[in-house]
Coordinates of C-alpha atoms and ligand atoms in Angstrom, one line a residue:
M15 CA -10.1 13.8 31.9
P16 CA -12.8 12.3 29.6
S17 CA -13.7 8.7 30.0
L18 CA -14.7 6.2 27.4
P19 CA -18.5 6.2 26.8
L20 CA -18.7 2.4 26.7
T21 CA -22.5 2.1 27.3
E22 CA -23.3 4.5 24.5
L23 CA -20.8 2.8 22.1
R24 CA -22.5 -0.6 22.9
A25 CA -25.9 0.9 22.2
I26 CA -24.7 2.0 18.7
V27 CA -22.9 -1.1 17.4
G28 CA -24.2 -3.8 19.7
D29 CA -22.5 -5.4 22.8
A30 CA -20.7 -8.0 20.7
H31 CA -18.9 -5.4 18.7
V32 CA -17.3 -3.4 21.4
L33 CA -14.2 -5.4 22.5
D34 CA -12.3 -4.3 25.5
D35 CA -10.5 -7.3 26.8
A36 CA -6.8 -7.7 25.9
G37 CA -7.2 -11.1 24.4
A38 CA -9.8 -9.9 21.9
T39 CA -8.1 -6.6 21.0
A40 CA -4.5 -7.8 20.7
G41 CA -4.7 -8.9 17.1
H42 CA -5.7 -5.4 16.1
L43 CA -3.0 -3.5 18.0
T44 CA 0.2 -4.9 16.3
D45 CA 0.8 -4.1 12.7
W46 CA 1.8 -6.6 10.0
T47 CA 5.5 -5.9 10.4
G48 CA 5.5 -6.5 14.1
R49 CA 7.4 -3.2 14.5
W50 CA 4.4 -1.2 15.7
T51 CA 2.3 -2.0 18.7
G52 CA -0.3 0.5 20.0
H53 CA -2.8 0.8 22.8
A54 CA -6.5 1.3 22.5
D55 CA -9.1 1.3 25.2
A56 CA -11.6 -0.6 23.0
V57 CA -12.0 -2.0 19.5
I58 CA -15.3 -1.1 17.8
R59 CA -16.7 -3.0 14.9
P60 CA -19.4 -1.0 13.2
R61 CA -21.5 -2.5 10.4
T62 CA -22.9 0.6 8.6
T63 CA -22.1 4.2 7.7
D64 CA -24.8 5.4 10.1
E65 CA -23.1 3.5 12.9
V66 CA -19.8 5.0 12.1
S67 CA -21.4 8.4 12.0
A68 CA -23.0 7.9 15.4
V69 CA -19.7 6.6 16.9
V70 CA -17.7 9.5 15.5
A71 CA -20.3 12.1 16.7
L72 CA -20.2 10.5 20.2
C73 CA -16.4 10.4 20.3
A74 CA -16.2 14.0 19.1
D75 CA -18.4 15.2 22.0
A76 CA -16.7 12.9 24.5
G77 CA -13.2 13.8 23.5
V78 CA -12.3 10.3 22.4
V79 CA -9.6 9.6 19.7
I80 CA -10.3 7.3 16.8
C81 CA -7.9 5.2 14.8
V82 CA -9.4 3.3 11.9
Q83 CA -8.1 0.0 10.6
G84 CA -8.9 -2.0 7.4
G85 CA -7.0 -5.2 6.7
N86 CA -4.1 -4.1 8.9
T87 CA -1.7 -4.8 6.0
G88 CA -0.1 -1.4 6.0
L89 CA 3.7 -1.4 6.4
V90 CA 4.3 2.1 8.0
G91 CA 2.5 1.7 11.3
G92 CA -0.5 3.8 10.2
S93 CA -3.1 1.1 10.9
V94 CA -2.4 0.8 14.6
P95 CA -2.7 3.4 17.4
P96 CA 0.3 5.0 19.0
A97 CA 2.3 3.0 21.6
G98 CA 0.9 4.0 24.9
G99 CA -2.4 5.3 23.4
D100 CA -3.2 9.0 22.6
P101 CA -0.2 11.3 23.4
A102 CA -2.7 13.8 24.9
R103 CA -4.0 11.0 27.2
R104 CA -7.5 11.0 25.8
P105 CA -9.4 7.7 25.6
L106 CA -8.8 6.0 22.3
I107 CA -10.8 3.5 20.2
L108 CA -9.7 1.5 17.3
M109 CA -12.5 1.3 14.7
T110 CA -12.2 -1.7 12.4
T111 CA -14.1 -1.9 9.2
A112 CA -14.0 -5.8 9.3
R113 CA -17.8 -6.0 9.3
M114 CA -18.3 -3.5 6.5
T115 CA -17.8 -5.9 3.6
D116 CA -20.8 -5.2 1.3
I117 CA -20.1 -4.9 -2.4
D118 CA -22.8 -3.5 -4.8
G119 CA -23.8 -5.0 -8.1
V120 CA -21.4 -4.1 -10.9
D121 CA -22.4 -1.3 -13.2
A122 CA -21.2 -2.9 -16.4
I123 CA -22.1 0.1 -18.6
G124 CA -20.6 2.7 -16.3
R125 CA -17.8 0.3 -15.5
C126 CA -17.8 0.9 -11.8
V127 CA -18.7 -0.8 -8.5
G128 CA -19.4 0.5 -5.0
A129 CA -18.0 -1.2 -2.0
Q130 CA -18.0 -0.8 1.7
A131 CA -14.6 0.1 3.2
G132 CA -14.0 -3.3 4.7
A133 CA -14.4 -5.3 1.4
T134 CA -11.2 -6.9 0.4
I135 CA -9.5 -6.2 -3.0
D136 CA -9.8 -9.9 -3.9
A137 CA -13.6 -9.8 -3.2
I138 CA -14.1 -6.7 -5.3
D139 CA -12.0 -8.1 -8.1
R140 CA -14.0 -11.3 -8.1
Q141 CA -17.3 -9.3 -8.2
A142 CA -15.9 -7.3 -11.2
A143 CA -14.7 -10.5 -12.9
A144 CA -18.2 -12.0 -12.8
S145 CA -19.2 -9.1 -15.1
G146 CA -16.1 -9.5 -17.3
L147 CA -14.3 -6.6 -15.8
R148 CA -11.3 -6.1 -13.4
F149 CA -10.5 -4.0 -10.4
P150 CA -7.5 -1.9 -11.6
V151 CA -5.3 -2.1 -8.5
D152 CA -3.7 -5.3 -7.5
L153 CA -1.2 -6.2 -4.7
A154 CA 0.2 -9.2 -3.0
S155 CA -2.0 -8.6 0.1
R156 CA -5.2 -8.6 -2.0
E157 CA -6.9 -11.2 0.2
S158 CA -6.6 -9.0 3.3
A159 CA -6.2 -5.4 2.1
T160 CA -9.4 -3.5 2.0
A161 CA -11.1 -0.8 -0.1
G162 CA -10.9 1.8 2.7
G163 CA -7.2 1.0 3.4
L164 CA -6.3 1.1 -0.2
V165 CA -7.9 4.6 -0.6
A166 CA -6.5 5.8 2.7
T167 CA -3.0 5.0 1.7
N168 CA -3.5 5.7 -2.1
A169 CA -2.0 2.3 -2.7
G170 CA 0.0 1.7 -5.9
G171 CA 0.6 -2.0 -6.3
I172 CA 1.7 -4.1 -9.3
R173 CA -0.7 -2.6 -11.9
M174 CA 0.2 1.0 -11.2
I175 CA 2.3 1.3 -14.3
R176 CA -0.7 0.5 -16.4
H177 CA -3.7 2.0 -14.6
G178 CA -2.4 4.4 -12.1
N179 CA -2.6 4.5 -8.3
T180 CA -5.8 4.1 -6.2
R181 CA -6.7 7.8 -6.3
R182 CA -7.2 7.5 -10.1
Q183 CA -9.7 4.7 -9.6
V184 CA -11.9 6.6 -7.1
L185 CA -15.1 7.9 -8.8
G186 CA -17.0 8.5 -5.6
I187 CA -16.6 8.4 -1.9
E188 CA -18.6 8.3 1.3
A189 CA -16.8 9.3 4.5
V190 CA -17.7 10.4 8.0
L191 CA -16.3 13.8 9.0
A192 CA -14.8 14.6 12.4
D193 CA -18.2 15.8 13.8
G194 CA -20.1 12.8 12.6
R195 CA -21.6 14.3 9.4
I196 CA -21.5 12.2 6.3
L197 CA -19.7 13.5 3.2
R198 CA -21.1 11.8 0.1
R199 CA -19.7 12.3 -3.4
W200 CA -21.3 9.5 -5.4
T201 CA -22.0 10.2 -9.0
S202 CA -21.5 8.7 -12.3
L203 CA -21.2 12.1 -14.0
V204 CA -17.9 12.3 -15.9
K205 CA -18.0 16.1 -15.7
D206 CA -18.6 17.6 -12.3
N207 CA -16.3 20.5 -11.3
V208 CA -18.0 21.9 -8.2
G209 CA -15.1 23.1 -6.1
Y210 CA -12.3 21.1 -4.4
D211 CA -11.6 17.4 -5.2
L212 CA -12.4 16.0 -1.7
P213 CA -12.4 12.3 -2.8
G214 CA -8.9 13.0 -4.3
L215 CA -7.8 14.6 -1.0
L216 CA -9.1 11.7 1.1
A217 CA -7.0 9.3 -1.0
G218 CA -3.7 9.1 0.8
S219 CA -5.0 10.9 3.9
E220 CA -4.1 7.8 6.0
G221 CA -7.0 8.1 8.4
T222 CA -6.2 11.6 9.5
L223 CA -9.1 13.5 7.9
A224 CA -12.2 11.4 7.9
V225 CA -13.4 7.8 8.2
I226 CA -13.9 6.4 4.7
T227 CA -17.0 4.2 4.7
R228 CA -17.8 3.4 1.1
V229 CA -16.0 3.9 -2.3
L230 CA -17.2 3.9 -5.9
F231 CA -14.4 2.4 -7.9
R232 CA -13.7 2.6 -11.6
L233 CA -13.3 -0.9 -13.3
I234 CA -11.4 -1.8 -16.4
A235 CA -11.8 -4.3 -19.2
P236 CA -9.1 -6.9 -18.9
P237 CA -6.6 -7.3 -21.8
D238 CA -7.4 -10.2 -24.2
G239 CA -4.4 -12.1 -22.9
T240 CA -1.1 -11.3 -21.3
L241 CA 2.4 -12.8 -21.4
V242 CA 4.6 -13.0 -18.3
T243 CA 8.3 -13.0 -18.9
V244 CA 11.0 -13.3 -16.2
A245 CA 14.5 -12.5 -17.4
A246 CA 17.8 -12.9 -15.5
V247 CA 20.0 -9.8 -16.2
H248 CA 23.4 -8.7 -15.1
H249 CA 22.7 -5.0 -14.7
V250 CA 19.7 -2.9 -13.7
A251 CA 20.2 -0.8 -16.8
D252 CA 19.6 -4.0 -18.9
A253 CA 16.2 -4.4 -17.2
I254 CA 15.3 -0.8 -18.0
D255 CA 16.4 -1.2 -21.6
L256 CA 14.3 -4.3 -21.9
L257 CA 11.2 -2.5 -20.7
G258 CA 12.0 0.3 -23.2
A259 CA 12.4 -2.1 -26.0
L260 CA 9.1 -3.9 -25.2
S261 CA 7.1 -0.7 -25.0
G262 CA 8.9 0.7 -28.0
R263 CA 7.5 -2.2 -30.0
G264 CA 4.0 -1.1 -29.1
L265 CA 3.3 -3.6 -26.3
N266 CA 1.4 -2.5 -23.2
I267 CA 3.4 -3.0 -20.0
E268 CA 0.9 -4.4 -17.5
A269 CA 3.5 -4.8 -14.7
A270 CA 7.2 -4.5 -14.4
E271 CA 9.0 -5.8 -11.3
I272 CA 12.7 -6.1 -10.3
M273 CA 14.1 -8.6 -7.9
S274 CA 17.7 -9.4 -6.8
E275 CA 19.6 -12.6 -6.5
A276 CA 19.5 -12.0 -2.7
G277 CA 15.7 -11.9 -2.8
I278 CA 15.3 -14.9 -5.1
S279 CA 17.6 -17.1 -3.0
L280 CA 15.7 -16.0 0.1
V281 CA 12.2 -16.9 -1.3
E282 CA 13.7 -20.2 -2.6
E283 CA 14.9 -20.9 1.0
Y284 CA 11.2 -20.5 2.1
G285 CA 9.8 -22.8 -0.5
S286 CA 9.3 -20.8 -3.7
R287 CA 10.6 -22.1 -7.1
R288 CA 13.3 -20.1 -8.9
P289 CA 11.6 -18.5 -11.9
V290 CA 14.6 -19.0 -14.2
A291 CA 17.4 -21.6 -14.1
A292 CA 20.3 -19.2 -14.6
R293 CA 21.6 -17.0 -11.8
A294 CA 22.3 -13.4 -12.2
P295 CA 22.4 -10.3 -10.0
F296 CA 18.9 -9.2 -11.0
Y297 CA 15.7 -10.6 -12.3
V298 CA 13.0 -8.6 -14.1
L299 CA 9.4 -9.7 -14.4
V300 CA 7.4 -8.1 -17.1
E301 CA 3.8 -8.7 -18.0
T302 CA 2.8 -7.5 -21.4
S303 CA -0.3 -7.4 -23.5
G304 CA -1.1 -6.7 -27.2
P305 CA -1.9 -5.2 -29.7
G306 CA -0.5 -7.8 -32.1
D307 CA 1.3 -11.1 -31.6
V308 CA 2.7 -10.5 -28.1
E309 CA 4.8 -13.7 -27.9
A310 CA 6.4 -13.1 -31.3
V311 CA 7.4 -9.5 -30.3
V312 CA 8.7 -10.5 -26.9
L313 CA 10.8 -13.4 -28.3
E314 CA 12.3 -11.1 -30.9
V315 CA 13.1 -8.4 -28.3
M316 CA 14.6 -11.1 -26.0
E317 CA 16.9 -12.4 -28.8
N318 CA 18.5 -9.0 -29.1
A319 CA 18.5 -8.1 -25.4
P320 CA 21.4 -8.7 -23.0
V321 CA 19.6 -11.3 -20.9
A322 CA 21.3 -14.3 -19.3
D323 CA 18.2 -16.4 -19.4
A324 CA 14.4 -15.9 -19.7
V325 CA 11.2 -17.8 -19.3
L326 CA 7.8 -16.9 -20.9
E327 CA 4.4 -18.0 -19.8
P328 CA 0.8 -16.8 -20.6
G329 CA -0.8 -14.8 -17.8
P330 CA -1.7 -15.0 -15.0
A331 CA 1.4 -17.2 -14.6
R332 CA 0.9 -17.5 -10.9
A333 CA 4.0 -19.6 -10.3
L334 CA 6.2 -16.9 -11.9
W335 CA 4.5 -14.2 -9.9
S336 CA 4.8 -16.2 -6.8
A337 CA 8.6 -15.7 -6.4
R338 CA 8.0 -12.0 -6.5
E339 CA 4.9 -12.0 -4.3
Q340 CA 6.6 -14.2 -1.6
H341 CA 9.3 -11.6 -0.9
T342 CA 7.5 -9.7 1.9
E343 CA 6.6 -12.9 3.8
S344 CA 10.0 -14.6 3.4
I345 CA 11.8 -11.4 4.4
A346 CA 9.6 -11.2 7.6
R347 CA 10.3 -14.8 8.4
S348 CA 14.0 -14.5 7.9
S349 CA 14.9 -11.3 9.8
T350 CA 15.9 -11.7 13.4
T351 CA 14.4 -8.3 14.2
P352 CA 11.3 -6.5 12.8
V353 CA 12.2 -5.6 9.3
V354 CA 13.0 -1.9 8.5
K355 CA 10.8 -1.4 5.4
L356 CA 11.5 1.7 3.4
D357 CA 9.4 2.2 0.3
V358 CA 11.1 4.7 -1.9
S359 CA 11.1 5.9 -5.5
V360 CA 13.7 7.5 -7.7
P361 CA 13.6 8.7 -11.3
I362 CA 14.0 5.6 -13.5
R363 CA 17.2 6.9 -15.0
A364 CA 18.7 7.1 -11.5
L365 CA 17.7 3.5 -10.6
P366 CA 21.0 1.7 -11.5
E367 CA 23.1 4.1 -9.3
A368 CA 20.5 4.3 -6.5
L369 CA 20.1 0.5 -6.3
A370 CA 23.9 0.1 -6.0
E371 CA 24.1 2.7 -3.3
L372 CA 21.2 1.3 -1.4
D373 CA 22.6 -2.2 -1.6
A374 CA 25.8 -0.9 -0.1
V375 CA 24.0 0.4 3.0
A376 CA 25.0 -2.7 4.9
G377 CA 28.6 -1.7 4.7
V378 CA 28.3 1.9 5.8
V379 CA 26.2 1.7 8.9
D380 CA 27.8 0.6 12.2
H381 CA 26.0 -2.7 12.6
P382 CA 25.5 -5.8 10.3
C383 CA 22.3 -5.8 8.4
R384 CA 21.1 -7.6 5.2
P385 CA 19.5 -5.5 2.5
I386 CA 16.9 -7.0 0.1
L387 CA 15.8 -4.7 -2.6
F388 CA 12.9 -5.3 -5.0
G389 CA 10.0 -3.5 -6.3
H390 CA 8.1 -1.9 -9.2
I391 CA 10.9 -1.0 -11.6
G392 CA 8.6 0.5 -14.1
D393 CA 7.5 3.1 -11.5
G394 CA 11.1 3.7 -10.2
N395 CA 9.7 2.3 -6.9
I396 CA 12.2 0.3 -4.8
H397 CA 11.2 -1.6 -1.6
V398 CA 14.2 -1.4 0.6
N399 CA 14.0 -4.1 3.2
L400 CA 16.7 -4.2 5.8
L401 CA 16.9 -7.4 7.9
D402 CA 18.5 -7.9 11.3
V403 CA 18.7 -4.2 12.1
P404 CA 18.8 -3.8 16.0
E405 CA 15.7 -1.9 16.9
D406 CA 17.7 1.0 18.4
R407 CA 19.5 1.4 15.1
A408 CA 16.4 1.5 12.9
D409 CA 16.2 5.4 12.7
H410 CA 19.9 5.6 12.0
V411 CA 19.8 3.3 9.0
T412 CA 16.5 4.9 7.8
A413 CA 18.1 8.3 7.8
H414 CA 21.0 6.9 5.8
V415 CA 18.7 5.3 3.2
F416 CA 16.6 8.5 2.9
G417 CA 19.8 10.5 2.4
I418 CA 20.6 8.4 -0.7
V419 CA 17.0 8.7 -2.0
A420 CA 17.0 12.5 -1.5
A421 CA 20.4 12.9 -3.2
N422 CA 19.0 10.9 -6.2
G423 CA 15.9 13.2 -6.5
G424 CA 13.6 10.5 -5.1
S425 CA 10.6 10.2 -2.7
I426 CA 10.8 8.7 0.8
S427 CA 7.3 7.3 0.3
A428 CA 6.5 5.8 -3.1
E429 CA 3.3 3.9 -2.2
H430 CA 3.0 2.8 1.5
G431 CA 2.5 6.3 3.0
I432 CA 4.1 8.1 5.9
G433 CA 2.3 6.4 8.8
R434 CA 4.2 6.6 12.0
A435 CA 7.4 5.3 10.5
K436 CA 8.4 8.2 8.4
T437 CA 7.1 11.4 10.1
P438 CA 10.6 12.7 11.1
W439 CA 11.6 12.8 7.4
T440 CA 8.7 14.4 5.6
H441 CA 10.8 17.6 5.1
L442 CA 12.9 15.5 2.7
G443 CA 9.9 15.3 0.4
R444 CA 7.9 18.5 1.0
S445 CA 8.8 22.2 1.5
E446 CA 7.9 24.1 4.6
A447 CA 5.0 25.9 2.8
D448 CA 3.7 22.5 1.5
L449 CA 3.8 20.9 5.0
A450 CA 2.1 24.0 6.5
A451 CA -0.7 23.8 3.9
M452 CA -1.2 20.1 4.8
R453 CA -1.3 20.9 8.5
G454 CA -4.0 23.6 7.7
I455 CA -6.1 20.9 5.9
K456 CA -5.7 18.6 8.8
D457 CA -6.9 21.3 11.2
A458 CA -9.8 22.2 9.0
F459 CA -11.1 18.6 8.7
D460 CA -10.2 17.5 12.2
P461 CA -9.9 20.6 14.5
R462 CA -9.8 18.6 17.7
G463 CA -7.2 16.1 16.3
I464 CA -9.3 13.0 17.0
F465 CA -8.3 11.1 13.9
N466 CA -5.1 8.9 13.9
P467 CA -2.9 11.2 16.0
G468 CA 0.8 10.8 15.2
V469 CA 0.3 9.7 11.6
I470 CA 1.8 11.9 8.8
F471 CA 2.5 14.8 11.1
G472 CA 4.2 13.0 14.0
Ligands
2HG16 C1 4.8 -5.1 -2.6 O1 5.1 -4.5 -3.6 C2 4.4 -4.4 -1.4 O2 4.9 -6.3 -2.6 C3 5.2 -4.7 -0.1 O3 4.4 -3.0 -1.6 C4 6.7 -4.3 -0.2 O4 7.3 -5.8 1.6 C5 7.6 -4.7 0.9 O5 8.5 -4.0 1.2
ZN17 ZN1 4.8 -2.4 -3.6

């Protein structure tokens, strides 16, 4: 049975950055939801790509398993090791990118910026903003979520509808392979078709193929101004029609979110202001930008739309956004058990029916639970949050929700990934041949299975 080469690890990253006492490691071993707690023999905090490379080479030789962690904001258990450590009983380290926070100077002409894996989204965006540009991906966990985690999960977020997911923003990548070699694709060439798209493959690989150490991200020019509208609506179909009307009038949809009365009253209970005075079953938040007189167009569309009430504010309209962004936190505080969080998508035309079916889940499973549904309506992405589910019923209720999603032609993982939470259900989203091809890729990149065991493949 291999043992952990602690002395060599300390020689690579420094004594202070190999943590092996329970008090120091505990914070890294439970995920944000509190539903997943893992075991690691040590937490390693490298500072550079070379240190990561040396650690991985050492672990590969010594038969040590590596789980990588960014901001630990993932919601599917992929950022913490398995409970009980490696299933094959090998020593296991958790490698955190917490010290890898360098961000390069912005290339304002090439509109890109390089960042180390541990740089937060907020810090990268601030660096971009100093050059009049923006980071194209945004999400509520921006102050903790990291570049590496964002790429590893191919995060979507609130600007996905406008700029695409994280994979689309990756121009270059540096990553450490399972034998310690460094893969570097770092070029500003816009045409470069030499073989497979490995950066694209690492996006969404959830720590199972390589350790992402640096990323070259595309940046965007921000719109001249945006307008944020929150409308109370009686039906999901009204929210969809509203989005159609706004984009039909030539406006850019920068973000489009849906919330329910259950969600809004919950965030209100925890201190957020209601965005609009009127109460209705659903609320749609839409951020729009020009061309043209955005406010005039939005007002005209609103006059003819079946909305119960609406409020408009120039972007960034943080107070309006806050009711939406406080959902995750308020839900976690309110639930008596770790929240069952199921991030799903369905075709937009199926949203009204699917939301109704998902909301009725509480009545069809054999225990009381509270569903709160919200999400990125423009992407057909619903965050199904089930509160108060007894832990031994979590799989049962999950299977029920995924049955609804599959029947509606949807995906069981819209943006959060598979992690440890969804491995039993990947067959609902991928064929046998597809899963076998993915397994082959995993084996080619990581023949000894040292990276993030139990994630994606179970
Ligand atoms: C969001 O859109 C995140 O705010 C989290 O994806 C969703 O808490 C959730 O279920
Ligand atoms: Zn989301």
